[in-house]
């Protein structure tokens, strides 16, 4: 499973931070690269790179090369004409020497960059085809003058006829899940009924440990007219790219950190050689067990979201390095988790006598490819096979540097628009990053672990039903908020002063009371659990503290702000609400839980919503983000890799052309 940027667990609060110069290195790094259409291109850094040994860096380098070697696969999986179209775009951009000042050329370049971003001609998120704002004639002229080979008729039709193969993944049964989807997991002549019949025949329903049927294959009719799985493997479908992947993985296996990593990698290579899905399961079990070391990776045909039938995995690769700072923070909280439980605001009878913190892992990605790039998840939880998860466990990671880069890419415009005073902006700028990280750590490690049910009360899913997840997320947020202003945090060395906690209070209230509304269309109510819980917490505290003006609504020059006047009192309110929500959970009090969520978390103030949309629109921030990967450059001495340097390119198009020129191993067809 993946966590996406909007509303995921990884972003419990939304920061409004600034990213201009001064202070630390981080502030001098330019996160925002460019924006076009509805897309924003962001850069990210690899913190902790210098803490790795030369051998570890070499390991990362090979894994990333392996990931990139399969890049073409996602293009072909997304649509059968994607590679041919991409190669035509690359040829034009590289060779065309005619007029580059015209509107047509500008529109062509925007189209090309959108296609690069989506790994194909369908929008990465909406799944609809990307419309070129130039004519087929103009395109043909460009291609001719660039000495590119002409595209076949169907590929041209795909580009310029909006109704042809219009949707990458169609989930509307009336249009046919298979026929209505352009994605290349089934040859175009197959129907959904034929796909169903095929899998009904091959799946063994009585196997308690089933393979992931269809995960690495395309269904096609063979020369006898029968339906057959063409398997992704060396010598099979995508064989030439898979051979390159194997080449780099073999190099990686020479510089592993430990034996469990070596064992897992060996099985993965065998899997790519044979395409045997039993090997894939065996690999996943070995991979889940390989928990030591600073480096980990995801590599293969993994998530099935792009298959309307949910069988075939999209190619992806994510290379992960331990986030050393986050691990330290987590250890500190883990070591003190009983103190937090004992000192929480909840009733004594709801406190655990022996609380165990929840482990969560933050990593930094060193490079991504395939379906994970340029658009990337912010967290991943694997493997997907349920029987492996329950029998052998799973690994869940949050991609720390990606979350951070998203957060920093908003630019200072947001802070200037939504934070009223220079003083508040300065505090946000100085502390919001650390505050957000501490909030996440407290939420995960302490928050979800805290509290116990009364004897005989069912699970929240049974008692609180559809309100369970909103209340649970609210409870975990409140544990974090309550302790973010506790001197213990300073004493433990987790924050330099309570100013960090105050910055988080400002940000949480601002977001919960108004800022998050910009994600909703006019007229909508709040549905998503995290958004509901944030408004519920903020609005409840606003109302309960109104008499004392704990939080004050200020309208200045037609602009609304919610500002905290009394941080200690707000902390008291957080504690009070935490105590109540824990009581609701412990007792299974459905009516009280429902009332809290419905009264505070769902309805939207239409006027405020309109105002937020207007103010956010003015800032013109694209709704979807994607990333330029760092470039890993080996330093060779006498034929031996002695170091790997990291470069941070700033030109999206250049990286796309580099990948096309140097990491492309499949022919167009
Ligand atoms: Zn949570």
XYZ file of C-alpha atoms and ligand atoms in Angstrom:
670
model
C 0.000 0.000 0.000
C 1.072 3.561 -0.482
C 0.224 6.734 1.351
C -0.447 9.730 -0.848
C 0.430 13.310 -0.131
C -3.101 14.554 0.438
C -4.347 13.776 3.910
C -2.022 10.861 4.524
C -0.774 9.788 7.921
C 2.560 11.355 7.093
C 1.178 14.872 7.211
C -0.741 15.191 10.466
C -0.549 18.938 10.274
C -0.055 21.188 7.387
C 2.839 23.521 7.689
C 2.933 26.981 6.302
C 6.621 27.412 6.145
C 8.907 29.648 4.258
C 11.783 28.702 2.094
C 13.894 31.723 1.462
C 17.516 32.150 2.409
C 19.560 32.545 5.639
C 20.155 30.286 8.655
C 20.838 26.588 8.047
C 21.841 24.801 4.834
C 18.307 23.612 4.546
C 17.062 27.138 4.136
C 19.471 27.760 1.299
C 18.287 24.778 -0.689
C 15.761 25.732 -3.335
C 12.965 23.169 -3.062
C 10.688 24.600 -5.702
C 11.913 24.075 -9.264
C 9.080 25.001 -11.609
C 5.361 24.816 -12.238
C 3.325 24.105 -15.372
C -0.310 23.113 -15.984
C -1.532 21.619 -12.669
C 1.918 20.308 -11.723
C 4.630 21.523 -9.423
C 8.190 20.217 -9.703
C 10.030 19.942 -6.401
C 13.622 19.064 -5.507
C 14.649 17.051 -2.465
C 17.865 16.428 -0.562
C 19.294 13.231 0.951
C 20.018 14.044 4.616
C 22.537 11.763 6.255
C 24.317 10.882 3.003
C 27.661 11.795 4.526
C 27.052 9.424 7.424
C 27.204 6.475 5.018
C 30.441 4.621 4.324
C 31.833 4.485 0.794
C 30.621 0.888 0.546
C 27.114 1.829 1.632
C 27.039 4.617 -0.938
C 28.136 2.153 -3.603
C 25.279 -0.142 -2.567
C 22.785 2.729 -2.897
C 24.224 3.647 -6.283
C 23.746 0.144 -7.736
C 20.240 -0.154 -6.341
C 19.283 3.162 -7.890
C 20.759 2.174 -11.246
C 18.729 -1.045 -11.042
C 15.633 1.020 -10.398
C 16.236 3.327 -13.345
C 16.978 0.399 -15.657
C 13.300 -0.543 -15.474
C 11.935 2.933 -16.130
C 10.688 2.084 -19.628
C 8.538 -0.696 -18.179
C 6.137 1.678 -16.452
C 5.772 3.644 -19.677
C 4.753 0.531 -21.589
C 2.554 -0.733 -18.779
C 0.706 2.578 -18.645
C -0.110 2.471 -22.356
C 1.099 0.493 -25.338
C 2.053 3.599 -27.407
C 3.738 5.539 -24.619
C 7.360 4.649 -25.419
C 6.976 5.499 -29.106
C 5.353 8.825 -28.275
C 7.995 9.639 -25.645
C 10.822 8.892 -28.082
C 9.216 11.226 -30.627
C 8.988 13.977 -27.991
C 12.619 13.413 -26.984
C 13.772 13.581 -30.600
C 11.973 16.870 -31.211
C 13.224 18.505 -28.012
C 16.794 17.407 -28.744
C 16.959 18.105 -32.489
C 14.458 20.763 -33.464
C 16.174 23.985 -34.443
C 13.230 26.003 -35.788
C 11.177 28.724 -34.097
C 11.081 28.234 -30.333
C 9.347 31.505 -29.550
C 5.904 30.627 -30.913
C 2.864 29.786 -28.828
C 2.693 26.404 -30.567
C 6.200 25.535 -29.395
C 5.397 26.645 -25.869
C 2.274 24.475 -25.875
C 4.253 21.573 -27.271
C 6.817 21.856 -24.467
C 4.110 21.965 -21.795
C 2.516 18.867 -23.296
C 5.879 17.081 -23.383
C 6.635 17.896 -19.744
C 3.177 16.775 -18.662
C 3.704 13.469 -20.476
C 7.132 13.024 -18.853
C 5.597 13.736 -15.464
C 2.837 11.150 -15.899
C 5.030 8.450 -17.478
C 2.683 8.508 -20.419
C -0.084 10.382 -22.169
C -2.682 9.954 -19.397
C -2.787 12.200 -16.329
C -1.085 10.440 -13.405
C -3.942 11.214 -11.011
C -7.153 11.879 -12.927
C -6.309 9.091 -15.427
C -7.736 11.193 -18.292
C -5.803 11.774 -21.467
C -3.614 14.860 -21.591
C -4.869 17.186 -24.322
C -2.257 18.701 -26.645
C -2.879 22.397 -27.329
C -1.375 22.189 -30.823
C -2.419 20.504 -34.030
C -1.412 17.154 -35.434
C -0.009 19.002 -38.461
C 2.273 21.107 -36.271
C 3.475 17.999 -34.468
C 4.208 16.192 -37.755
C 6.173 19.186 -39.012
C 8.242 19.280 -35.827
C 8.969 15.577 -36.062
C 9.957 15.779 -39.732
C 12.235 18.743 -39.222
C 13.839 16.964 -36.262
C 14.539 13.923 -38.461
C 12.418 11.722 -36.201
C 10.733 8.593 -37.513
C 6.994 9.036 -37.984
C 4.618 7.620 -35.393
C 2.212 4.925 -36.489
C -1.389 5.881 -37.130
C -2.799 4.499 -33.914
C -0.223 6.316 -31.760
C -1.107 9.586 -33.511
C -4.782 8.877 -32.960
C -4.028 8.273 -29.283
C -2.362 11.667 -29.044
C -4.906 13.725 -30.966
C -8.298 11.970 -30.749
C -9.596 12.710 -27.247
C -12.175 9.907 -27.330
C -9.714 7.147 -28.273
C -8.319 5.222 -25.252
C -9.496 8.185 -23.181
C -8.910 6.804 -19.689
C -5.859 5.013 -18.264
C -7.825 3.171 -15.587
C -11.591 3.113 -15.824
C -13.528 1.971 -12.753
C -16.991 2.601 -14.173
C -18.406 -0.891 -14.786
C -20.787 0.391 -17.492
C -17.844 1.155 -19.769
C -16.154 -2.165 -19.016
C -13.238 -2.276 -16.593
C -10.909 -3.910 -19.114
C -12.170 -2.505 -22.416
C -12.609 0.958 -20.918
C -9.050 1.110 -19.562
C -6.123 2.072 -21.786
C -3.587 0.532 -19.421
C -1.488 -2.190 -21.055
C -2.100 -5.194 -18.795
C -4.544 -6.820 -21.193
C -4.323 -6.832 -24.963
C -7.006 -4.560 -26.429
C -9.070 -7.411 -27.869
C -9.737 -9.023 -24.455
C -12.976 -8.502 -22.528
C -13.459 -8.436 -18.790
C -15.439 -11.703 -18.973
C -12.481 -13.422 -20.640
C -10.095 -12.091 -17.984
C -12.441 -13.265 -15.211
C -12.790 -16.682 -16.806
C -9.022 -17.030 -17.122
C -8.335 -16.224 -13.470
C -11.260 -18.346 -12.252
C -9.512 -21.235 -13.966
C -5.986 -20.672 -12.611
C -6.585 -19.403 -9.057
C -6.540 -22.049 -6.337
C -9.083 -20.687 -3.850
C -8.193 -23.243 -1.204
C -4.519 -22.319 -1.006
C -3.941 -20.540 2.340
C -0.704 -19.093 0.983
C -1.647 -18.066 -2.556
C 0.808 -16.532 -4.978
C -0.062 -13.035 -6.252
C -1.723 -14.264 -9.434
C -1.065 -12.131 -12.497
C 1.271 -9.766 -10.636
C 4.008 -9.883 -13.289
C 2.313 -10.654 -16.565
C 0.265 -9.328 -19.419
C -2.745 -11.286 -20.623
C -2.817 -11.803 -24.377
C -4.245 -14.163 -26.937
C -1.532 -16.504 -28.211
C -1.165 -17.766 -31.768
C -3.656 -20.557 -31.050
C -6.215 -17.961 -30.001
C -6.038 -18.987 -26.330
C -5.549 -16.528 -23.517
C -2.065 -16.741 -22.083
C -0.006 -14.899 -19.477
C 3.114 -13.354 -20.995
C 5.422 -13.090 -18.009
C 7.752 -10.155 -17.229
C 11.143 -11.877 -16.879
C 14.572 -12.331 -18.394
C 13.916 -13.735 -21.863
C 10.224 -12.893 -21.559
C 8.165 -9.730 -21.741
C 10.344 -6.668 -20.886
C 13.333 -9.062 -20.847
C 15.875 -6.546 -22.142
C 15.100 -4.070 -19.330
C 14.904 -6.839 -16.733
C 18.358 -8.099 -17.772
C 19.726 -4.628 -17.002
C 17.967 -4.654 -13.626
C 19.575 -8.013 -12.862
C 22.987 -6.676 -13.951
C 22.825 -3.850 -11.383
C 21.295 -5.995 -8.636
C 24.178 -8.434 -9.020
C 26.627 -5.593 -8.554
C 24.636 -4.510 -5.487
C 24.861 -8.008 -4.024
C 28.650 -7.574 -3.861
C 28.412 -4.622 -1.462
C 25.520 -5.559 0.851
C 25.527 -4.495 4.495
C 24.673 -7.889 6.005
C 23.737 -11.489 5.284
C 19.917 -11.157 5.436
C 20.137 -8.428 2.779
C 22.309 -10.719 0.646
C 19.854 -13.602 0.994
C 16.899 -11.435 -0.016
C 18.710 -9.922 -2.989
C 19.702 -13.355 -4.275
C 16.066 -14.475 -4.318
C 14.964 -11.238 -5.996
C 17.477 -11.804 -8.799
C 16.183 -15.356 -9.245
C 12.654 -13.996 -9.416
C 13.566 -11.541 -12.186
C 15.320 -14.388 -14.043
C 12.432 -16.850 -13.835
C 9.316 -14.733 -13.286
C 8.301 -17.379 -10.723
C 5.788 -15.822 -8.310
C 6.664 -18.345 -5.599
C 10.093 -16.727 -5.647
C 8.442 -13.317 -5.254
C 6.735 -14.516 -2.059
C 9.961 -16.094 -0.838
C 11.727 -12.822 -1.546
C 9.127 -10.780 0.349
C 9.474 -13.014 3.399
C 13.261 -12.620 3.295
C 12.911 -8.865 2.726
C 10.537 -8.411 5.681
C 13.052 -10.284 7.842
C 15.990 -8.134 6.717
C 15.594 -5.306 9.207
C 19.219 -4.534 10.038
C 21.312 -2.026 8.174
C 20.830 1.560 7.084
C 19.734 0.893 3.518
C 16.599 -0.706 2.146
C 14.728 -0.659 -1.151
C 11.502 -1.457 -2.942
C 11.995 -2.959 -6.375
C 9.677 -4.802 -8.718
C 6.039 -5.043 -9.815
C 4.353 -3.977 -6.635
C 1.166 -1.921 -6.394
C -1.906 -2.992 -8.346
C -3.844 0.306 -8.356
C -3.269 0.770 -12.080
C -4.912 -2.534 -12.973
C -8.711 -2.127 -13.104
C -8.917 -5.811 -12.124
C -6.266 -5.487 -9.402
C -3.916 -8.285 -10.513
C -0.864 -6.791 -12.194
C 1.770 -4.743 -10.398
C 3.190 -1.509 -11.771
C 6.970 -1.344 -11.928
C 8.513 0.816 -9.222
C 11.709 1.395 -7.318
C 12.408 3.395 -4.152
C 15.823 3.411 -2.494
C 15.661 4.210 1.224
C 18.282 5.374 3.715
C 17.635 5.388 7.427
C 16.669 8.832 8.766
C 19.192 8.977 11.585
C 17.639 12.002 13.336
C 14.140 10.573 13.243
C 15.386 7.232 14.588
C 16.981 9.043 17.500
C 13.759 10.948 18.206
C 11.763 7.755 18.088
C 14.136 5.978 20.450
C 13.891 8.822 22.944
C 10.084 8.664 22.887
C 10.100 4.867 23.083
C 12.352 4.963 26.135
C 10.009 7.411 27.864
C 6.655 6.180 26.631
C 5.527 5.076 30.126
C 6.225 8.575 31.463
C 3.948 10.050 28.804
C 1.206 7.551 29.632
C 1.462 8.255 33.370
C 1.391 12.019 32.802
C -1.365 12.115 30.212
C -4.630 13.971 30.846
C -6.739 10.822 30.449
C -8.506 9.150 33.380
C -6.351 6.811 35.453
C -8.541 3.823 34.673
C -7.850 4.327 30.946
C -4.073 4.416 31.338
C -1.983 1.415 30.429
C 0.203 0.031 33.212
C 2.736 -1.249 30.713
C 2.534 0.749 27.557
C 4.606 -0.233 24.531
C 5.333 2.463 21.964
C 4.437 1.940 18.334
C 7.498 1.654 16.129
C 7.380 3.654 12.990
C 10.194 4.188 10.625
C 11.212 7.310 8.808
C 13.553 6.924 5.869
C 14.957 9.291 3.312
C 14.736 8.307 -0.291
C 17.930 8.476 -2.342
C 16.214 7.900 -5.671
C 12.942 6.728 -7.136
C 11.909 5.280 -10.471
C 8.988 3.761 -12.337
C 5.546 4.376 -10.899
C 7.114 6.101 -7.854
C 8.629 8.933 -9.882
C 8.276 11.848 -10.584
C 5.016 11.608 -8.601
C 5.751 9.718 -5.392
C 3.985 8.347 -2.335
C 4.919 9.837 1.050
C 4.804 6.470 2.771
C 4.767 2.789 1.899
C 3.565 -0.310 3.729
C 4.598 -3.646 2.187
C 4.355 -6.460 1.238
C 0.807 -6.551 -0.073
C 0.101 -10.295 0.252
C -2.138 -10.639 3.315
C -0.896 -14.052 4.366
C 2.705 -12.841 4.381
C 1.719 -9.776 6.401
C -0.048 -11.795 9.072
C 2.507 -14.584 9.238
C 5.776 -12.722 8.709
C 4.972 -9.060 9.284
C 5.408 -6.020 7.131
C 7.523 -2.916 6.814
C 5.956 0.506 7.010
C 7.979 3.588 6.234
C 7.371 7.274 5.931
C 9.526 9.040 3.322
C 10.844 11.840 5.509
C 12.727 13.936 2.966
C 9.793 13.792 0.545
C 7.332 14.981 3.196
C 9.793 17.707 4.123
C 10.297 18.831 0.526
C 6.528 18.997 -0.076
C 6.255 21.092 3.043
C 9.018 23.453 1.982
C 7.880 23.846 -1.611
C 4.882 26.017 -0.773
C 7.072 29.070 -0.780
C 6.831 32.125 1.367
C 3.678 33.311 -0.364
C 1.561 31.046 1.816
C 3.056 32.299 5.046
C 2.632 35.893 3.964
C -1.001 35.363 3.022
C -2.172 33.305 5.975
C 0.063 34.339 8.898
C -0.764 37.864 10.043
C 2.251 39.173 11.913
C 5.962 39.195 11.264
C 6.519 37.731 14.726
C 4.330 34.692 14.037
C 5.879 34.231 10.608
C 9.361 34.302 12.107
C 8.461 31.657 14.682
C 6.864 29.487 12.037
C 9.914 29.805 9.857
C 12.303 28.904 12.629
C 10.415 26.038 14.247
C 7.659 24.646 12.023
C 9.819 21.928 10.498
C 10.953 20.523 13.841
C 7.461 21.023 15.272
C 5.906 19.002 12.467
C 8.414 16.179 12.901
C 7.862 16.041 16.665
C 4.110 16.065 16.171
C 4.363 13.094 13.816
C 6.681 11.200 16.158
C 4.463 11.781 19.209
C 1.313 10.971 17.227
C 2.705 7.648 16.011
C 4.902 6.384 18.839
C 2.975 7.628 21.877
C -0.479 8.607 20.567
C -1.660 5.430 18.904
C -0.107 3.322 21.686
C -1.797 5.173 24.555
C -4.927 4.211 26.491
C -6.910 1.042 27.068
C -10.467 -0.173 26.543
C -12.699 -0.961 29.490
C -13.162 -4.706 30.099
C -15.810 -6.189 27.818
C -15.965 -3.246 25.394
C -15.624 -4.151 21.719
C -13.049 -2.749 19.314
C -13.606 0.863 18.133
C -14.479 -0.471 14.689
C -17.391 -2.341 16.280
C -18.486 0.321 18.777
C -17.726 3.623 17.040
C -18.281 2.307 13.513
C -17.797 4.922 10.782
C -16.529 7.476 13.317
C -13.760 5.204 14.628
C -10.913 6.400 12.423
C -11.684 10.122 12.784
C -11.808 9.755 16.567
C -8.652 7.642 16.646
C -6.698 10.147 14.550
C -8.047 12.965 16.715
C -6.978 11.130 19.859
C -3.446 10.565 18.556
C -3.181 14.217 17.447
C -4.335 15.351 20.893
C -1.728 13.242 22.680
C 0.889 14.913 20.488
C -0.510 18.418 21.003
C -0.833 17.951 24.761
C 2.824 17.008 25.164
C 4.212 19.470 22.615
C 3.952 22.174 25.275
C 5.318 20.014 28.100
C 8.712 21.047 29.586
C 9.591 17.340 29.506
C 10.163 17.707 25.743
C 12.870 20.296 26.394
C 14.284 18.232 29.252
C 14.588 15.212 26.944
C 16.495 17.353 24.465
C 13.834 16.920 21.793
C 13.232 20.651 21.395
C 15.313 23.718 22.252
C 12.394 25.569 23.880
C 8.615 25.565 24.158
C 8.508 28.013 21.251
C 8.483 24.875 19.072
C 5.252 23.732 20.693
C 3.721 27.174 20.265
C 4.585 27.146 16.565
C 2.770 23.831 16.266
C -0.294 25.139 18.119
C -0.465 28.129 15.736
C -0.158 25.915 12.705
C -2.639 23.289 13.894
C -5.359 25.831 14.685
C -4.790 27.774 11.465
C -5.014 24.629 9.415
C -7.938 23.032 11.253
C -10.015 26.226 11.359
C -9.481 27.316 7.782
C -6.459 26.467 5.681
C -7.325 22.851 4.920
C -10.641 23.977 3.418
C -8.790 24.869 0.248
C -8.801 21.171 -0.664
C -12.594 21.115 -0.900
C -14.807 22.202 -3.778
C -17.470 24.806 -2.965
C -20.528 23.109 -1.439
C -18.686 20.010 -0.238
C -18.629 18.862 3.387
C -15.563 17.286 5.004
C -15.376 13.519 4.420
C -11.736 12.520 4.868
C -10.905 11.232 8.386
C -7.749 13.310 8.972
C -9.421 16.513 7.796
C -12.456 15.806 9.960
C -10.355 15.227 13.046
C -8.304 18.392 12.560
C -11.383 20.588 12.243
C -13.073 18.757 15.120
C -10.142 19.419 17.464
C -9.626 23.037 16.383
C -13.310 24.023 16.318
C -14.061 22.364 19.662
C -11.208 24.253 21.348
C -12.226 27.505 19.644
C -15.770 27.180 21.002
C -14.818 26.029 24.512
C -12.233 28.776 24.870
C -14.367 31.525 23.387
C -15.292 33.206 26.683
C -11.581 33.499 27.573
C -10.531 34.337 24.002
C -8.082 31.414 24.061
C -8.260 31.398 20.273
C -9.318 34.624 18.616
C -10.867 35.130 15.217
C -9.568 38.322 13.655
C -10.861 39.830 10.438
C -8.531 42.476 9.074
C -8.984 44.100 5.665
C -11.433 41.336 4.767
C -8.936 38.602 5.681
C -9.709 36.118 8.430
C -7.071 34.798 10.848
C -7.358 32.477 13.837
C -4.732 33.290 16.448
C -3.872 31.698 19.762
C -3.833 34.154 22.694
C -3.285 31.765 25.585
C -1.138 28.715 24.877
C -1.352 27.236 28.380
C -5.147 27.393 28.347
C -5.200 25.867 24.872
C -3.044 23.051 26.175
C -5.616 22.557 28.934
C -8.396 22.327 26.335
C -6.428 19.807 24.277
C -6.027 17.750 27.460
C -9.734 17.975 28.239
C -10.782 16.857 24.760
C -8.190 14.059 24.844
C -9.674 12.805 28.118
C -13.169 12.834 26.592
C -12.216 11.080 23.350
C -10.282 8.446 25.300
C -13.388 7.936 27.448
C -15.498 7.547 24.283
C -13.080 4.953 22.942
C -12.649 3.115 26.242
C -16.410 2.919 26.861
C -17.414 2.519 23.223
C -19.766 5.525 23.526
C -21.058 5.730 19.959
C -23.533 8.585 20.511
C -20.983 10.891 22.120
C -18.392 10.100 19.445
C -20.859 10.696 16.664
C -21.965 14.017 18.185
C -18.377 15.259 18.443
C -17.537 14.444 14.842
C -20.846 15.631 13.366
C -20.997 18.862 15.386
C -17.403 19.966 14.917
C -15.729 17.974 12.119
C -18.047 17.834 9.122
C -19.828 21.067 8.252
C -18.064 23.860 6.421
C -18.497 27.595 6.944
C -19.362 28.524 3.344
C -18.196 32.149 3.548
C -14.877 31.265 5.128
C -14.424 28.468 2.614
C -14.978 30.882 -0.291
C -12.504 33.310 1.242
C -9.818 30.625 1.677
C -10.265 29.412 -1.897
C -9.920 32.945 -3.197
C -6.812 33.672 -1.156
C -5.197 30.329 -2.061
C -6.021 30.727 -5.744
C -4.185 34.001 -5.833
C -1.034 32.134 -4.752
C -1.424 29.926 -7.797
C 0.038 26.803 -6.266
C -0.332 23.686 -8.420
C -2.348 20.901 -6.774
C -0.018 18.019 -7.735
C 3.662 17.740 -6.874
C 6.426 15.583 -8.283
C 10.166 15.412 -7.834
C 13.512 15.764 -9.520
C 15.754 12.960 -8.238
C 19.254 13.644 -6.962
C 21.970 12.406 -9.282
C 24.446 9.902 -7.854
C 27.890 10.257 -9.376
C 30.499 7.558 -8.663
C 34.067 8.642 -7.946
C 36.420 6.081 -9.458
C 40.041 5.427 -8.591
C 41.979 2.757 -10.438
C 38.771 1.074 -11.574
C 37.394 0.996 -8.049
C 34.496 3.066 -6.712
C 35.890 4.998 -3.783
C 33.009 7.392 -3.202
C 29.659 8.509 -4.599
C 28.854 12.194 -4.830
C 25.332 13.572 -4.786
C 24.329 16.304 -7.186
C 20.988 18.056 -7.008
C 19.879 18.912 -10.541
C 17.398 21.741 -10.911
C 16.143 21.151 -14.446
C 13.269 18.682 -14.711
C 13.370 18.404 -18.483
C 17.106 17.768 -18.491
C 16.655 14.857 -16.068
C 13.865 13.418 -18.193
C 16.015 13.615 -21.334
C 18.963 12.073 -19.479
C 16.798 9.158 -18.349
C 15.469 8.745 -21.894
C 18.959 8.764 -23.398
C 20.811 6.672 -20.809
C 18.292 4.495 -19.019
C 16.031 3.266 -21.795
C 16.151 -0.442 -22.584
C 12.884 -1.256 -24.326
C 12.095 -0.698 -27.993
C 8.967 1.146 -29.040
C 6.356 -1.027 -30.690
Zn -2.520 8.192 13.000
